[in-house]
């Protein structure tokens, strides 16, 4: 969602704030702004649109100072325009905020009796509350902490006060926020990415924490205003990891990184010497009767593939849910269940709420995440890394295949613990996983062919993706990728389900992408392919060599991916989904890395 950065030091901050915003732009890019204090005087610059619009605004009229806060917005309350852009100022207080203040209407009504509101945002109430408290004679620290007590909802916020250029106030409840430590400077940021150029020593605030920062000190208080100590994390990776290199888009770079990123995931979960799954001791499947996997978007499709795997290879019952439904459904939880949250960011608000729900109910929880400093990783009983490295493109690619890889390894461990897999079977499946990076490299060589195919796809306004078994979620993922970056309407469907209604939408030339590597369901999928082909659909068959030999005649276009074990085929098929969507979007000239209306990390519900 929105991104926040703050700097308090002695030298000028604007250029570095804008640089930080660029690193955070993947979180939201509707509008942006900064507020700085120079000689105690508050100045602000804001602009609608991307950060470059803010840079243009600053080039016209530069503002600077030794303390400043900045924000890139993903609109929730109020349209994306300059007026609604953060920072919001009331009197002496300027604030940037990520999250939603749920009781803002009631606060706004009360404050409106004496104060004039300028924006449609929920955030503006925070600036008014603090300014009101200052006017009532409270000290800045009391004005800030007492205002926090009146807020309900989710927030990460950073606030500065006119006349007070030696102090910054920050707070976290529901949305992540970190303090960065520098030499004679202190920082605040939504995540490590924001502060990558500035500091690798970060302190993550915990729920309800708030803090007072000066250039060379920080004081953290918990939700009861008691001084609190929080550990310092040393962040590895550095700024280079967030660069595009020679690639045109982050998404393409991340697609091409997959042989390496899958390899990194494997090295965490597979003992390549013994060819066996190798999991953290804390994660045991011996006493587990059921797994509950909860996630959103692409991560939920990885979870759906894993359901097929856990059931088939470990005989383990699996419930899959999308987090926004799970958290309000009052799900019935069984003892001896294992809850797994799957999330690239580890911050998705609904998935985090589901994790907390299960933890509170006494269920063992694990978080499979890419960001190991995230809230989910810190709150789950067991944090499971996927090690894909920073994913900047809003459309998830390398995180998806690493999630699949890690879940596949978990399946092997579960099968061994439950004795549904003997040693030979486990070795066979582990071997298949070990070969995945090489097969993904082979699949990437088909890029020029996929690019050519995507040209025709990009000319249509609607498409279907069909699959069976574990390729149903891959069809969902293919359709999601196409929708989110090319804005072409797409439906992923179970191939056998189409004739129960959606087949009515098939007309002459409708593109139907059929995902069907040779497996035990292959013939059934090909029958479904023929059902749509005979109604005029234009068929793009994505299969392997054996499948192509059998079904070539039924397809208008054919993509032959490297032959893999049926177990790992969903990972290989995903590569074609990603490249097809990517090139269709490039043909259409959309903003691939920052598609309209989306944000990378959805920290509001
Ligand atoms: O960070 P998370 O994995 O929890 O994010 C979940 C979804 O928001 C995310 O996968 C989203 O669907 C992506 N835009 C898909 O490409």
PDB file of C-alpha atoms in Angstrom, residues 5 15-28 32 50-52 54-55 72 193-194 242 250 392 594:
ATOM      1  CA  UNK A   5       9.956   7.490   4.591  1.00  0.00           C
ATOM      2  CA  UNK A  15      16.844  14.431  -2.538  1.00  0.00           C
ATOM      3  CA  UNK A  16      17.186  11.365  -0.319  1.00  0.00           C
ATOM      4  CA  UNK A  17      13.502  11.375   0.562  1.00  0.00           C
ATOM      5  CA  UNK A  18      12.620  11.382  -3.136  1.00  0.00           C
ATOM      6  CA  UNK A  19      15.113   8.580  -3.779  1.00  0.00           C
ATOM      7  CA  UNK A  20      13.482   6.571  -0.968  1.00  0.00           C
ATOM      8  CA  UNK A  21      10.062   7.228  -2.469  1.00  0.00           C
ATOM      9  CA  UNK A  22      11.223   5.824  -5.800  1.00  0.00           C
ATOM     10  CA  UNK A  23      12.186   2.614  -4.024  1.00  0.00           C
ATOM     11  CA  UNK A  24       8.764   2.559  -2.388  1.00  0.00           C
ATOM     12  CA  UNK A  25       6.822   3.407  -5.522  1.00  0.00           C
ATOM     13  CA  UNK A  26       5.898  -0.274  -5.927  1.00  0.00           C
ATOM     14  CA  UNK A  27       3.664   0.139  -2.852  1.00  0.00           C
ATOM     15  CA  UNK A  28       1.481   2.817  -4.424  1.00  0.00           C
ATOM     16  CA  UNK A  32       3.203  11.600  -3.628  1.00  0.00           C
ATOM     17  CA  UNK A  50       4.042   9.126 -10.075  1.00  0.00           C
ATOM     18  CA  UNK A  51       7.140  10.305  -8.233  1.00  0.00           C
ATOM     19  CA  UNK A  52       8.460  11.976 -11.380  1.00  0.00           C
ATOM     20  CA  UNK A  54       6.759  15.308  -7.592  1.00  0.00           C
ATOM     21  CA  UNK A  55      10.304  15.740  -8.920  1.00  0.00           C
ATOM     22  CA  UNK A  72       3.689   7.663  -1.999  1.00  0.00           C
ATOM     23  CA  UNK A 193      13.571  -1.194   0.670  1.00  0.00           C
ATOM     24  CA  UNK A 194      12.745   2.406   1.596  1.00  0.00           C
ATOM     25  CA  UNK A 242      16.348  -3.287  -6.199  1.00  0.00           C
ATOM     26  CA  UNK A 250      11.497  -5.467 -13.068  1.00  0.00           C
ATOM     27  CA  UNK A 392       9.569  -5.214  -7.133  1.00  0.00           C
ATOM     28  CA  UNK A 594       3.126  -0.490 -11.827  1.00  0.00           C
TER      29      UNK A 594
END
